[in-house]
PDB file of C-alpha atoms and ligand atoms in Angstrom:
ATOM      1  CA  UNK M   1     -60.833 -54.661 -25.384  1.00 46.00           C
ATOM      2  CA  UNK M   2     -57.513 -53.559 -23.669  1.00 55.00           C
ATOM      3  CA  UNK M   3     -56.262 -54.112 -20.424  1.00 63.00           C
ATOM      4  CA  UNK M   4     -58.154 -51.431 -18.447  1.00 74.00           C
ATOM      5  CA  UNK M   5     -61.133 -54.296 -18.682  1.00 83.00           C
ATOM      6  CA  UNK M   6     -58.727 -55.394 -15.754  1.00 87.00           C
ATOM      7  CA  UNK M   7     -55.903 -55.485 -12.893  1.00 92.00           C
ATOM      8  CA  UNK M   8     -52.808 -57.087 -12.621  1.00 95.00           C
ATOM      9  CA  UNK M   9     -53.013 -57.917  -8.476  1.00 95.00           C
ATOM     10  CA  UNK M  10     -49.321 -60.140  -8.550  1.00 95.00           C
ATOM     11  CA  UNK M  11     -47.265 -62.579  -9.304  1.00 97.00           C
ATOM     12  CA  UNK M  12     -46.605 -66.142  -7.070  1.00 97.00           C
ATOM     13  CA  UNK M  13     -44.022 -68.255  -7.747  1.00 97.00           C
ATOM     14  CA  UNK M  14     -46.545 -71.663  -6.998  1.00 97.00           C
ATOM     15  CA  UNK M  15     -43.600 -74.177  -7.611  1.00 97.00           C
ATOM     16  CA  UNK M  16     -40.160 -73.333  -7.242  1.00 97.00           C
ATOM     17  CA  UNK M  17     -37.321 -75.388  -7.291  1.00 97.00           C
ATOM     18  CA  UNK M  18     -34.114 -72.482  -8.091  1.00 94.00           C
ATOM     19  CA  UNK M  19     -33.175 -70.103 -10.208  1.00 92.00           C
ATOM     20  CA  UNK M  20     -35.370 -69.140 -12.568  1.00 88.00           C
ATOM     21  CA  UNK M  21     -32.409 -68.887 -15.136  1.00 88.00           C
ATOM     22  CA  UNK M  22     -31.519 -72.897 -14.671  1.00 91.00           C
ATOM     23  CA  UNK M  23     -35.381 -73.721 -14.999  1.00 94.00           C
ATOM     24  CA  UNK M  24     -38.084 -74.280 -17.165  1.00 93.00           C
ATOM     25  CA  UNK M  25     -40.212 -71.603 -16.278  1.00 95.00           C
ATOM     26  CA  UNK M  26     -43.893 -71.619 -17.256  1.00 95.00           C
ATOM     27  CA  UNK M  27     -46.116 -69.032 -16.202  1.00 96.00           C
ATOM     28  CA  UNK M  28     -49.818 -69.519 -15.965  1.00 97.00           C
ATOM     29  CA  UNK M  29     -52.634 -66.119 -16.299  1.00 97.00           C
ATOM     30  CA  UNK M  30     -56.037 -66.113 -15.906  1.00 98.00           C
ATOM     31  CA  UNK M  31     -58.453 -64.684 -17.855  1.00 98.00           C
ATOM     32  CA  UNK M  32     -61.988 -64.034 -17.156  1.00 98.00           C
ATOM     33  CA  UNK M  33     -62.233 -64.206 -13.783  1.00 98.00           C
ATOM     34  CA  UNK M  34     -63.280 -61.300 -11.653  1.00 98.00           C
ATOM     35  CA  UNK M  35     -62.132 -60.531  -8.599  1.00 96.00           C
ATOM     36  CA  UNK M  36     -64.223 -62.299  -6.846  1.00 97.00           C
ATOM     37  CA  UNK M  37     -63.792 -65.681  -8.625  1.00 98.00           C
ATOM     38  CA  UNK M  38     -59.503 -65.567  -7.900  1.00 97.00           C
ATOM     39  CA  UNK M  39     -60.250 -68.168  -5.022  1.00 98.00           C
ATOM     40  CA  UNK M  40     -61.763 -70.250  -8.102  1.00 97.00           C
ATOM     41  CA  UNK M  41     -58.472 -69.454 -10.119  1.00 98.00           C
ATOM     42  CA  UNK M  42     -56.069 -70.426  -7.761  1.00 98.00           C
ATOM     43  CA  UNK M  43     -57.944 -74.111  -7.262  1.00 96.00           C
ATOM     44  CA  UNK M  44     -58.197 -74.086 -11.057  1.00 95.00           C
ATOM     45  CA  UNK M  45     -54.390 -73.738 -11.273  1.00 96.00           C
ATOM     46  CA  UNK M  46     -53.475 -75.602  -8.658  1.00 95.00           C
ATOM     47  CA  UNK M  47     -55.562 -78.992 -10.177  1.00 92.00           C
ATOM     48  CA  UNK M  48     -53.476 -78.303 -13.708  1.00 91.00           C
ATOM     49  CA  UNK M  49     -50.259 -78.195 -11.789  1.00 93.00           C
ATOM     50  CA  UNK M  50     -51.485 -81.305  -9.593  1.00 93.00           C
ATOM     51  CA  UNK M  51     -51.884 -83.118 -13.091  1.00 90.00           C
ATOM     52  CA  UNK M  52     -49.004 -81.717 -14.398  1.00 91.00           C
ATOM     53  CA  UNK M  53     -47.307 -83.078 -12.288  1.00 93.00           C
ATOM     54  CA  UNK M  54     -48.016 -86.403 -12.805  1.00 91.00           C
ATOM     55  CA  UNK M  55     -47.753 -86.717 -16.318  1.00 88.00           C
ATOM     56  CA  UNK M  56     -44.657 -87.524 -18.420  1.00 81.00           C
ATOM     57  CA  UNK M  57     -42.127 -86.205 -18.563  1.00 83.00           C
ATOM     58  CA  UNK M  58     -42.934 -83.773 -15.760  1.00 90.00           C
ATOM     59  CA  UNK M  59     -43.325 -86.511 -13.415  1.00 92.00           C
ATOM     60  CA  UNK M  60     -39.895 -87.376 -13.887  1.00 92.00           C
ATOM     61  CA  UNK M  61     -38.064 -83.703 -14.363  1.00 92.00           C
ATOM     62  CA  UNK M  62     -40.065 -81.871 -11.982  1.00 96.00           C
ATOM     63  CA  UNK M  63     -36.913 -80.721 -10.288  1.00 96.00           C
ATOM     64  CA  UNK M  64     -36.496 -78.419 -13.490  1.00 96.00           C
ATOM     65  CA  UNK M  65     -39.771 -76.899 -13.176  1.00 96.00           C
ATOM     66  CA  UNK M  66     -40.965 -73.471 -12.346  1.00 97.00           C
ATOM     67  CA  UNK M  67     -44.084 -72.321 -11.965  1.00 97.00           C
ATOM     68  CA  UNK M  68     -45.634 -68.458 -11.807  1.00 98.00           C
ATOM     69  CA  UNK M  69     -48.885 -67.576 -11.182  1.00 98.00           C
ATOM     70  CA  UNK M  70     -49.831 -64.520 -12.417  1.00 98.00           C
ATOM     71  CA  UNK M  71     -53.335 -63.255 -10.522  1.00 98.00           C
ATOM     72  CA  UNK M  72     -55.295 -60.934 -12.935  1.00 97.00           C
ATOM     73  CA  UNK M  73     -58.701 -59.703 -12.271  1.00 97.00           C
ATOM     74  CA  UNK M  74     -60.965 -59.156 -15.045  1.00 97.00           C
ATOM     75  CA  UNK M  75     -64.207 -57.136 -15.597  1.00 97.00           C
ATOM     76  CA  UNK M  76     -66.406 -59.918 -16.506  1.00 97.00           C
ATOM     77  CA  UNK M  77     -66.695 -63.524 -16.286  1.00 97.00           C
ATOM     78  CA  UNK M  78     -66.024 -65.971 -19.094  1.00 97.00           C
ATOM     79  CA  UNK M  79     -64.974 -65.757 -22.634  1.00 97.00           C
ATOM     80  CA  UNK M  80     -66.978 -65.090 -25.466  1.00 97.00           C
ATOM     81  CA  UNK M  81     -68.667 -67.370 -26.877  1.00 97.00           C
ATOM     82  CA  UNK M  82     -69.960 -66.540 -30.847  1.00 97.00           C
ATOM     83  CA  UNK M  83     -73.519 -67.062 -32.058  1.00 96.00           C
ATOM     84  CA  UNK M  84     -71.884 -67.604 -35.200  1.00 95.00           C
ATOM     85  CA  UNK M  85     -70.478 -71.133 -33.786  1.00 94.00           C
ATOM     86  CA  UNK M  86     -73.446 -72.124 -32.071  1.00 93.00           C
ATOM     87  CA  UNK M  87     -72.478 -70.163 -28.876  1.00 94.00           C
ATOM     88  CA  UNK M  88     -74.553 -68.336 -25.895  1.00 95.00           C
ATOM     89  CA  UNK M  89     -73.028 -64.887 -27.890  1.00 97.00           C
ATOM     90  CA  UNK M  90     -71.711 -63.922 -24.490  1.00 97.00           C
ATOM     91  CA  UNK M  91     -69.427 -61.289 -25.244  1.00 97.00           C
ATOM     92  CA  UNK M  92     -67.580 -60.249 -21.355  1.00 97.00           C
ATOM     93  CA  UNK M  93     -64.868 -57.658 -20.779  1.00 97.00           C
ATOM     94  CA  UNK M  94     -62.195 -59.413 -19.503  1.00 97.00           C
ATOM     95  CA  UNK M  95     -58.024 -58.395 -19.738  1.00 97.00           C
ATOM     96  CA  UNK M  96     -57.000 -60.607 -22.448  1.00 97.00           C
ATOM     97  CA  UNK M  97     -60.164 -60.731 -24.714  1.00 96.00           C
ATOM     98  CA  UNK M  98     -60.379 -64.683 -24.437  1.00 97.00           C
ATOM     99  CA  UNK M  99     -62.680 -65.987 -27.022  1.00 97.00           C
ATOM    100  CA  UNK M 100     -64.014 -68.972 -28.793  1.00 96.00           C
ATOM    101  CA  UNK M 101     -65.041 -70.149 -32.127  1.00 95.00           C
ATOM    102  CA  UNK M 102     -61.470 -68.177 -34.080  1.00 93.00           C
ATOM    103  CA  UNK M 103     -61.969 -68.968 -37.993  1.00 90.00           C
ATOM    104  CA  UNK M 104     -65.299 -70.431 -37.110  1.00 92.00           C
ATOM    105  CA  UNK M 105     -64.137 -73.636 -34.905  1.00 89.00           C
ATOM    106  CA  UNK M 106     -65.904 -73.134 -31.453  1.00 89.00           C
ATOM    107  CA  UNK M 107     -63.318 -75.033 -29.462  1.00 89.00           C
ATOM    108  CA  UNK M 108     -60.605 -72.665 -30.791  1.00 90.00           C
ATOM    109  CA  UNK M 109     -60.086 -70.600 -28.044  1.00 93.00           C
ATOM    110  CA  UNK M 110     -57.765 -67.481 -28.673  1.00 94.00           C
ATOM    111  CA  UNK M 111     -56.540 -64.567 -26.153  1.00 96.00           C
ATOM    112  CA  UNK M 112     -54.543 -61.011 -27.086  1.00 96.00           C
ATOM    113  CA  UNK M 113     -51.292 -62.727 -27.481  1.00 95.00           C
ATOM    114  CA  UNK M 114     -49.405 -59.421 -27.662  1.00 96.00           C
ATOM    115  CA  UNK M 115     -50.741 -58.246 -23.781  1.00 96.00           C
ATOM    116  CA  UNK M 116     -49.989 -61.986 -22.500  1.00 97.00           C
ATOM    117  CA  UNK M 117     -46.526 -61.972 -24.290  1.00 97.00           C
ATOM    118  CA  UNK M 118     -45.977 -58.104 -22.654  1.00 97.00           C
ATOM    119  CA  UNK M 119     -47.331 -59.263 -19.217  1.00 97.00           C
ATOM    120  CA  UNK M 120     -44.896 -62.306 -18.635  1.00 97.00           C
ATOM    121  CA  UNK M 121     -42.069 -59.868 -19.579  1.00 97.00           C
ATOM    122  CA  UNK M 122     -42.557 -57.386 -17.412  1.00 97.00           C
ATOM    123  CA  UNK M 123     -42.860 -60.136 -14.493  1.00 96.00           C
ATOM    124  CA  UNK M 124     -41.279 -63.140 -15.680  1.00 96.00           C
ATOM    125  CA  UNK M 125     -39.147 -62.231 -17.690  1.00 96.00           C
ATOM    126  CA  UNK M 126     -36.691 -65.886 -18.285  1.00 94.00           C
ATOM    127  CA  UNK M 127     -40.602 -67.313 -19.299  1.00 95.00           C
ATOM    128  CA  UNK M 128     -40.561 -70.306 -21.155  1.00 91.00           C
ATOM    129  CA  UNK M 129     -43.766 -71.029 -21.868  1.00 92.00           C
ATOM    130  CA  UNK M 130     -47.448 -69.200 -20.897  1.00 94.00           C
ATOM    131  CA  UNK M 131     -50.740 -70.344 -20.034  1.00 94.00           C
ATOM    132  CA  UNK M 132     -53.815 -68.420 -20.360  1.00 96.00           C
ATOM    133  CA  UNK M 133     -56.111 -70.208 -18.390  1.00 96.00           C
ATOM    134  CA  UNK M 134     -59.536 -68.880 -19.305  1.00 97.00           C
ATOM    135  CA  UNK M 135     -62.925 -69.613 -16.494  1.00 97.00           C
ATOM    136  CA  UNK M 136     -65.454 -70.722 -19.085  1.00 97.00           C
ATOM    137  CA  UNK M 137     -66.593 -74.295 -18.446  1.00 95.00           C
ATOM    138  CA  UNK M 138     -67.360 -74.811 -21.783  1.00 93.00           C
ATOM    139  CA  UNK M 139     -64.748 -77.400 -23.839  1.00 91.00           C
ATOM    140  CA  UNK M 140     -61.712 -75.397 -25.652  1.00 91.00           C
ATOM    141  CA  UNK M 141     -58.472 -74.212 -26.160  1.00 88.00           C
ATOM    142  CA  UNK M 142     -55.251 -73.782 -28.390  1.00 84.00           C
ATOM    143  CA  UNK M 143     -51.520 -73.848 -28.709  1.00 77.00           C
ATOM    144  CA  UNK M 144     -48.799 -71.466 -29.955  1.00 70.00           C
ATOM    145  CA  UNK M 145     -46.951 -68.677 -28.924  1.00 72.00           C
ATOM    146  CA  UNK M 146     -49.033 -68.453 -25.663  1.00 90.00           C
ATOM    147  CA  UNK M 147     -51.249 -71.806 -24.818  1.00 89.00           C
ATOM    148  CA  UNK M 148     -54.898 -71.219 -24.169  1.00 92.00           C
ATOM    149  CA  UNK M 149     -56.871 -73.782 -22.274  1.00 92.00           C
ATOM    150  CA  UNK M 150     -60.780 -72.971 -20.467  1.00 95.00           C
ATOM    151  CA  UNK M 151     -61.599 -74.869 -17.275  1.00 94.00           C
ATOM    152  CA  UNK M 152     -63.431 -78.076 -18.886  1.00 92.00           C
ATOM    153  CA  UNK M 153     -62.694 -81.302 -16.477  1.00 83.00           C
ATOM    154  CA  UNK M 154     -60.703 -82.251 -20.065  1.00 84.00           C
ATOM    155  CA  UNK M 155     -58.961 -78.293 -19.843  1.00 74.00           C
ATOM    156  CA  UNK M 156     -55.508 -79.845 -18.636  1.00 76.00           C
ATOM    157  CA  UNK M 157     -55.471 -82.663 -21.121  1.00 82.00           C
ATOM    158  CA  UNK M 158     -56.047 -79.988 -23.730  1.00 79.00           C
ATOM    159  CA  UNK M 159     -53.062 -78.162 -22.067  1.00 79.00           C
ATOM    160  CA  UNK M 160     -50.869 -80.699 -21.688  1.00 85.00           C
ATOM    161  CA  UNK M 161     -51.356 -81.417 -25.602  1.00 87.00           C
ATOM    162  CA  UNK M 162     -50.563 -78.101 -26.469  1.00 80.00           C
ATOM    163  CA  UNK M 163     -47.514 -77.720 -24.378  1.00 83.00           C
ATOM    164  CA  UNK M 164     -46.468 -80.848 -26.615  1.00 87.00           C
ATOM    165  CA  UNK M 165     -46.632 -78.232 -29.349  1.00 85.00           C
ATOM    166  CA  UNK M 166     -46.176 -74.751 -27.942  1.00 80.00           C
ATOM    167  CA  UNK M 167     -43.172 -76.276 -25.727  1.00 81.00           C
ATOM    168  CA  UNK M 168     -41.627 -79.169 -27.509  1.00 85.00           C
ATOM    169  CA  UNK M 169     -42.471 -78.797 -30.990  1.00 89.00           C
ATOM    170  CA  UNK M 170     -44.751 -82.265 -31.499  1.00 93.00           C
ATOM    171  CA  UNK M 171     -46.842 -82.716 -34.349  1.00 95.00           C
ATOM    172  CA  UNK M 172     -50.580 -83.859 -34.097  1.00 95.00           C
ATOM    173  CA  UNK M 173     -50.145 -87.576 -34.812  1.00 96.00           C
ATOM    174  CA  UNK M 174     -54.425 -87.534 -35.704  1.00 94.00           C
ATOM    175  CA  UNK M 175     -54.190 -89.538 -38.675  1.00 95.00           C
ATOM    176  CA  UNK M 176     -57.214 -87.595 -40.141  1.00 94.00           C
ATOM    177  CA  UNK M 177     -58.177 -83.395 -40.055  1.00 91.00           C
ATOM    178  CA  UNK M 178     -61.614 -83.268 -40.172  1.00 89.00           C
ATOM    179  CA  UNK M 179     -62.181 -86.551 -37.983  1.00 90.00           C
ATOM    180  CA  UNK M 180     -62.193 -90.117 -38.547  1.00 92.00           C
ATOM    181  CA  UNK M 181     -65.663 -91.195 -40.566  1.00 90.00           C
ATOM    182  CA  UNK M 182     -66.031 -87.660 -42.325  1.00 90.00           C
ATOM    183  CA  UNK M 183     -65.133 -89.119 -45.794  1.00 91.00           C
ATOM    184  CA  UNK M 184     -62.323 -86.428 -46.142  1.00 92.00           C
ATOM    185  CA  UNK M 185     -60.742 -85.975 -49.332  1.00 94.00           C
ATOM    186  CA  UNK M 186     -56.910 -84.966 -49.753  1.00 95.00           C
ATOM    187  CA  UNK M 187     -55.582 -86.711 -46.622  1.00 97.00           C
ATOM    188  CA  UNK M 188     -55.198 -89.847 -47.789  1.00 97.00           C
ATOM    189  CA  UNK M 189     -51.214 -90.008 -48.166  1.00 98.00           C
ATOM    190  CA  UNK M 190     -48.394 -87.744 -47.105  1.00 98.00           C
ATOM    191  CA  UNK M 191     -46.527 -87.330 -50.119  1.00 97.00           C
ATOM    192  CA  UNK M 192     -44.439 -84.486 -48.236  1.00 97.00           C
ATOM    193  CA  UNK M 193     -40.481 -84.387 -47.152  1.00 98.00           C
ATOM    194  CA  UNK M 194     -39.023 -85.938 -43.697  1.00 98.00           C
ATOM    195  CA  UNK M 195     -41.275 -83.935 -41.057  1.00 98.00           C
ATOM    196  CA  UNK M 196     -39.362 -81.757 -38.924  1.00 97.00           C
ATOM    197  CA  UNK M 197     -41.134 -82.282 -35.679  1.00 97.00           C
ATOM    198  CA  UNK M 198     -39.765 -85.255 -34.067  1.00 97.00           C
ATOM    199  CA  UNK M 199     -42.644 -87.636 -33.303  1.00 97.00           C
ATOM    200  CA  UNK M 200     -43.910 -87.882 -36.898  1.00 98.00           C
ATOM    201  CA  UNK M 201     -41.624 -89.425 -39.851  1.00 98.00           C
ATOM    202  CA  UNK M 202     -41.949 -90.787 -43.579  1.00 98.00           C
ATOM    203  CA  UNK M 203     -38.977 -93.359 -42.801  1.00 98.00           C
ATOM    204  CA  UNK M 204     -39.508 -97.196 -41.363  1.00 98.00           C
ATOM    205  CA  UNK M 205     -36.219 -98.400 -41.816  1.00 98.00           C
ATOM    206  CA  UNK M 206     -35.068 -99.930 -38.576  1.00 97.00           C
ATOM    207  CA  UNK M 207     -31.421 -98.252 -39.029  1.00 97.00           C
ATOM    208  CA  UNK M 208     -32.201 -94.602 -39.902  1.00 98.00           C
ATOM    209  CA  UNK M 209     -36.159 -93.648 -38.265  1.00 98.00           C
ATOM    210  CA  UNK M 210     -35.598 -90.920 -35.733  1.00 97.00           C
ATOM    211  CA  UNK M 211     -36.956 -92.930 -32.926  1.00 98.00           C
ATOM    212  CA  UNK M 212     -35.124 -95.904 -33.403  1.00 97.00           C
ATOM    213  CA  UNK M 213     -32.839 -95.857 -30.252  1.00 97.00           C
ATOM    214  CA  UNK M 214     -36.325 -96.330 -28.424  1.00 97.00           C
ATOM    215  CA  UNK M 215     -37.914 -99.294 -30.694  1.00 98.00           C
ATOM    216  CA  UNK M 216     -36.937-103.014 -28.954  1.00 98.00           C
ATOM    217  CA  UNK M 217     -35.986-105.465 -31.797  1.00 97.00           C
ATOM    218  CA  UNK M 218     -38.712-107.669 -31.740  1.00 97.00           C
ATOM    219  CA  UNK M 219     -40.906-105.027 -32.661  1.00 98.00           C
ATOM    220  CA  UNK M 220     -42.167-105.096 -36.197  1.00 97.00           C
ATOM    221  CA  UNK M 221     -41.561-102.062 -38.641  1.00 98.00           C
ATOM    222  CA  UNK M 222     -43.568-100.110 -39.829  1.00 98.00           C
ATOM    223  CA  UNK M 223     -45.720-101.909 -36.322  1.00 98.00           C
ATOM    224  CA  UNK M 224     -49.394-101.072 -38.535  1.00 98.00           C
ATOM    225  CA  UNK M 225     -49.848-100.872 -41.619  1.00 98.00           C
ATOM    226  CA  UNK M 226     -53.256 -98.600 -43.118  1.00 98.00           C
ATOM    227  CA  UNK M 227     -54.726-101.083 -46.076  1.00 97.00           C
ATOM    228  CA  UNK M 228     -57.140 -98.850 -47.055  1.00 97.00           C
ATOM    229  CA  UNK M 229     -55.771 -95.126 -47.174  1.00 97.00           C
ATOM    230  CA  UNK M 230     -59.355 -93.542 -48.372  1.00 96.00           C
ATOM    231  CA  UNK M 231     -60.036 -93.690 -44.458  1.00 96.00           C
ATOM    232  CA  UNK M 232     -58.561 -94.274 -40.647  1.00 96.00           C
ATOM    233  CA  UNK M 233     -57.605 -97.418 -40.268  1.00 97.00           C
ATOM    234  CA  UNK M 234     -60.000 -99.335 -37.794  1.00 96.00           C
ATOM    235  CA  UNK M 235     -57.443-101.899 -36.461  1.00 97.00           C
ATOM    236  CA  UNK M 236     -56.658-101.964 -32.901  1.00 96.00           C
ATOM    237  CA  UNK M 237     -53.022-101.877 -31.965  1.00 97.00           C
ATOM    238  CA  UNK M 238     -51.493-105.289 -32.179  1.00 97.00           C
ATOM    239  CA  UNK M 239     -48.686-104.542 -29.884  1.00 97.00           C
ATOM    240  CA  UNK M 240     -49.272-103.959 -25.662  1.00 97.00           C
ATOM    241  CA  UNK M 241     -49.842-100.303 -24.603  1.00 93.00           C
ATOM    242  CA  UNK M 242     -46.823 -98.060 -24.801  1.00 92.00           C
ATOM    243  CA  UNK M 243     -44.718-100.301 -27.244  1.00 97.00           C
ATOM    244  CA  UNK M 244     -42.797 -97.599 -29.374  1.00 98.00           C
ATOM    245  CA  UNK M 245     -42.435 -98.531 -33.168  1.00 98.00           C
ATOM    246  CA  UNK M 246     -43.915 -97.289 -35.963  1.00 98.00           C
ATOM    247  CA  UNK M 247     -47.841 -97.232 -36.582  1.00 98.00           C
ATOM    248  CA  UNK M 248     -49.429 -95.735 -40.404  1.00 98.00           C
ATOM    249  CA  UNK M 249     -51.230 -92.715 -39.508  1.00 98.00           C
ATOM    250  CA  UNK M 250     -50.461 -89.461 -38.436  1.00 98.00           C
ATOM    251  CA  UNK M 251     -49.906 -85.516 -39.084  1.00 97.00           C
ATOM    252  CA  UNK M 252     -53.777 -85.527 -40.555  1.00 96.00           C
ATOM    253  CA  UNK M 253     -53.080 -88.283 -43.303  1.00 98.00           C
ATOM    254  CA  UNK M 254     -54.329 -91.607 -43.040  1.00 98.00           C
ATOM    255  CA  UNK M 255     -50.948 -93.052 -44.962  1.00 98.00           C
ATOM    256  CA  UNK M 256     -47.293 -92.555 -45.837  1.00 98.00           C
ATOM    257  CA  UNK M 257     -46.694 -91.209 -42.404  1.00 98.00           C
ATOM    258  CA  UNK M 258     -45.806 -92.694 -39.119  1.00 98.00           C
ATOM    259  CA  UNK M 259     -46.316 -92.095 -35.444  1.00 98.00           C
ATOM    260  CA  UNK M 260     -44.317 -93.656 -32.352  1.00 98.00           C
ATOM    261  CA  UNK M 261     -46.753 -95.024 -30.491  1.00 97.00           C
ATOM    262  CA  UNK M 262     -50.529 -96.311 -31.201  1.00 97.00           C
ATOM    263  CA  UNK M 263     -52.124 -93.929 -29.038  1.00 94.00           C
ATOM    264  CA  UNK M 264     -50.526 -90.824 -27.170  1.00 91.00           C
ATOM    265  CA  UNK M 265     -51.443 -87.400 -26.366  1.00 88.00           C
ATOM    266  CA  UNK M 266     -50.564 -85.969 -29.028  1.00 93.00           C
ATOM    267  CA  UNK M 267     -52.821 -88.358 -31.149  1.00 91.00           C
ATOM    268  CA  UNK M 268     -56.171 -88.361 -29.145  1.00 79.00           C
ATOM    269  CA  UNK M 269     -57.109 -86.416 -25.578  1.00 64.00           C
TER     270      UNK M 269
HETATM  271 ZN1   ZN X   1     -52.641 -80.569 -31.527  1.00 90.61          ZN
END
């Protein structure tokens, strides 16, 4: 439960493109792997970087990226993984305590914050973002203060979400909480203020909407409309991929609340 379940072995500036202090540093820590799994770790950090890479808008500001790797050996393998959310109840020593199933959602994968936060300090210290990656196979992860992503084949989707969060303050743009189809109650309209988060907004007038220097002319607004709020609505988009307007549905309510494009990552992974 502290960090002597562990050893910081160094630090490995993986991409590097300048000073650190003209750079959008993100530094990446693993969890859960022991000493003999680092190979492992560095191909597990090296395929998130690969995708990184080519996803927008990294593909196109790369130039302004850093990347550290932080190499941390743990005592055990894994995470742990609560009986109490249908998990193995694998419960490894490892340096940052990664675990699943926090406030009883297995995916939810959380780490000691506080030691992550410390650790990219003392090494990093112009961080701008952190990544626990955690060696557990099994589907999770989380945003905040430090992302948290395991190695599922979907891990750097779930980063690359996050990071929409953690890095960029983006709102969800699910237009449901508990799912689409779970006959949720109390999400049917946002009856809230302007959001602050810049990809989700109450307004669809062409002049004013926060996006509107990116919506072509032709494009109707609001772009869907929800016409039955008890529920998702089912329609498909009726405008060609990546058309930016403004489509009903977003910020976990089904109405009264727009999102910029039909489908993006911060909508579905
Ligand atoms: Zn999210």
């Amino acid at each position: 439960m502290t960090t002597s379940d562990g050893d910081v072995i160094g630090t490995t500036v993986v991409v590097n493109h300048g000073l650190p202090s003209q750079r959008w540093s993100f530094v990446v820590m693993g969890d859960g792997y022991r000493e003999n799994e680092l190979l492992k770790y560095y191909y597990d950090v090296q395929n998130f970087i690969d995708k990184l890479k080519d996803t927008g808008p990294f593909d196109e500001l790369w130039n302004a990226v850093n990347i550290y790797r932080i190499d941390i050996s743990s005592t055990d393998s894994g995470a742990a993984d609560p009986v109490g959310c249908g998990g193995t109840g694998a419960m490894p020593t490892t340096y940052f305590d990664a675990s699943f199933c926090d406030a009883g959602i297995q995916r939810a994968m959380i780490v000691n914050n506080l030691i992550a936060i410390q650790l990219a300090n003392d090494r990093v210290p112009e961080w701008d973002m952190i990544l626990v990656l955690v060696n557990s196979s099994i589907y999770g992860g989380r945003g905040g203060a430090v992302a948290v992503s395991s190695t599922h084949p979907s891990a750097s989707e779930i980063v690359i979400h996050e990071m929409g969060h953690t890095a960029f303050g983006l709102a969800d743009e699910y237009e449901s909480f508990a799912g689409c189809g779970s006959g949720e109650v109390g999400h049917d309209v946002y009856s809230g203020p302007e959001p602050v988060e810049p990809n989700v907004t109450i307004d669809t007038n062409r002049s004013t909407i926060k996006w509107g220097h990116l919506i072509d002319p032709s494009t109707p607004l609001p772009t869907t409309s929800n016409s039955d709020c008890t529920q998702c609505d089912p329609q498909p988009s009726p405008v060609p991929q990546g058309t930016v307007g403004a489509f009903e549905g977003a910020r976990y309510f089904h109405c009264g609340i727009y999102r910029p494009e039909f489908d993006c990552k911060m909508r579905a992974l």
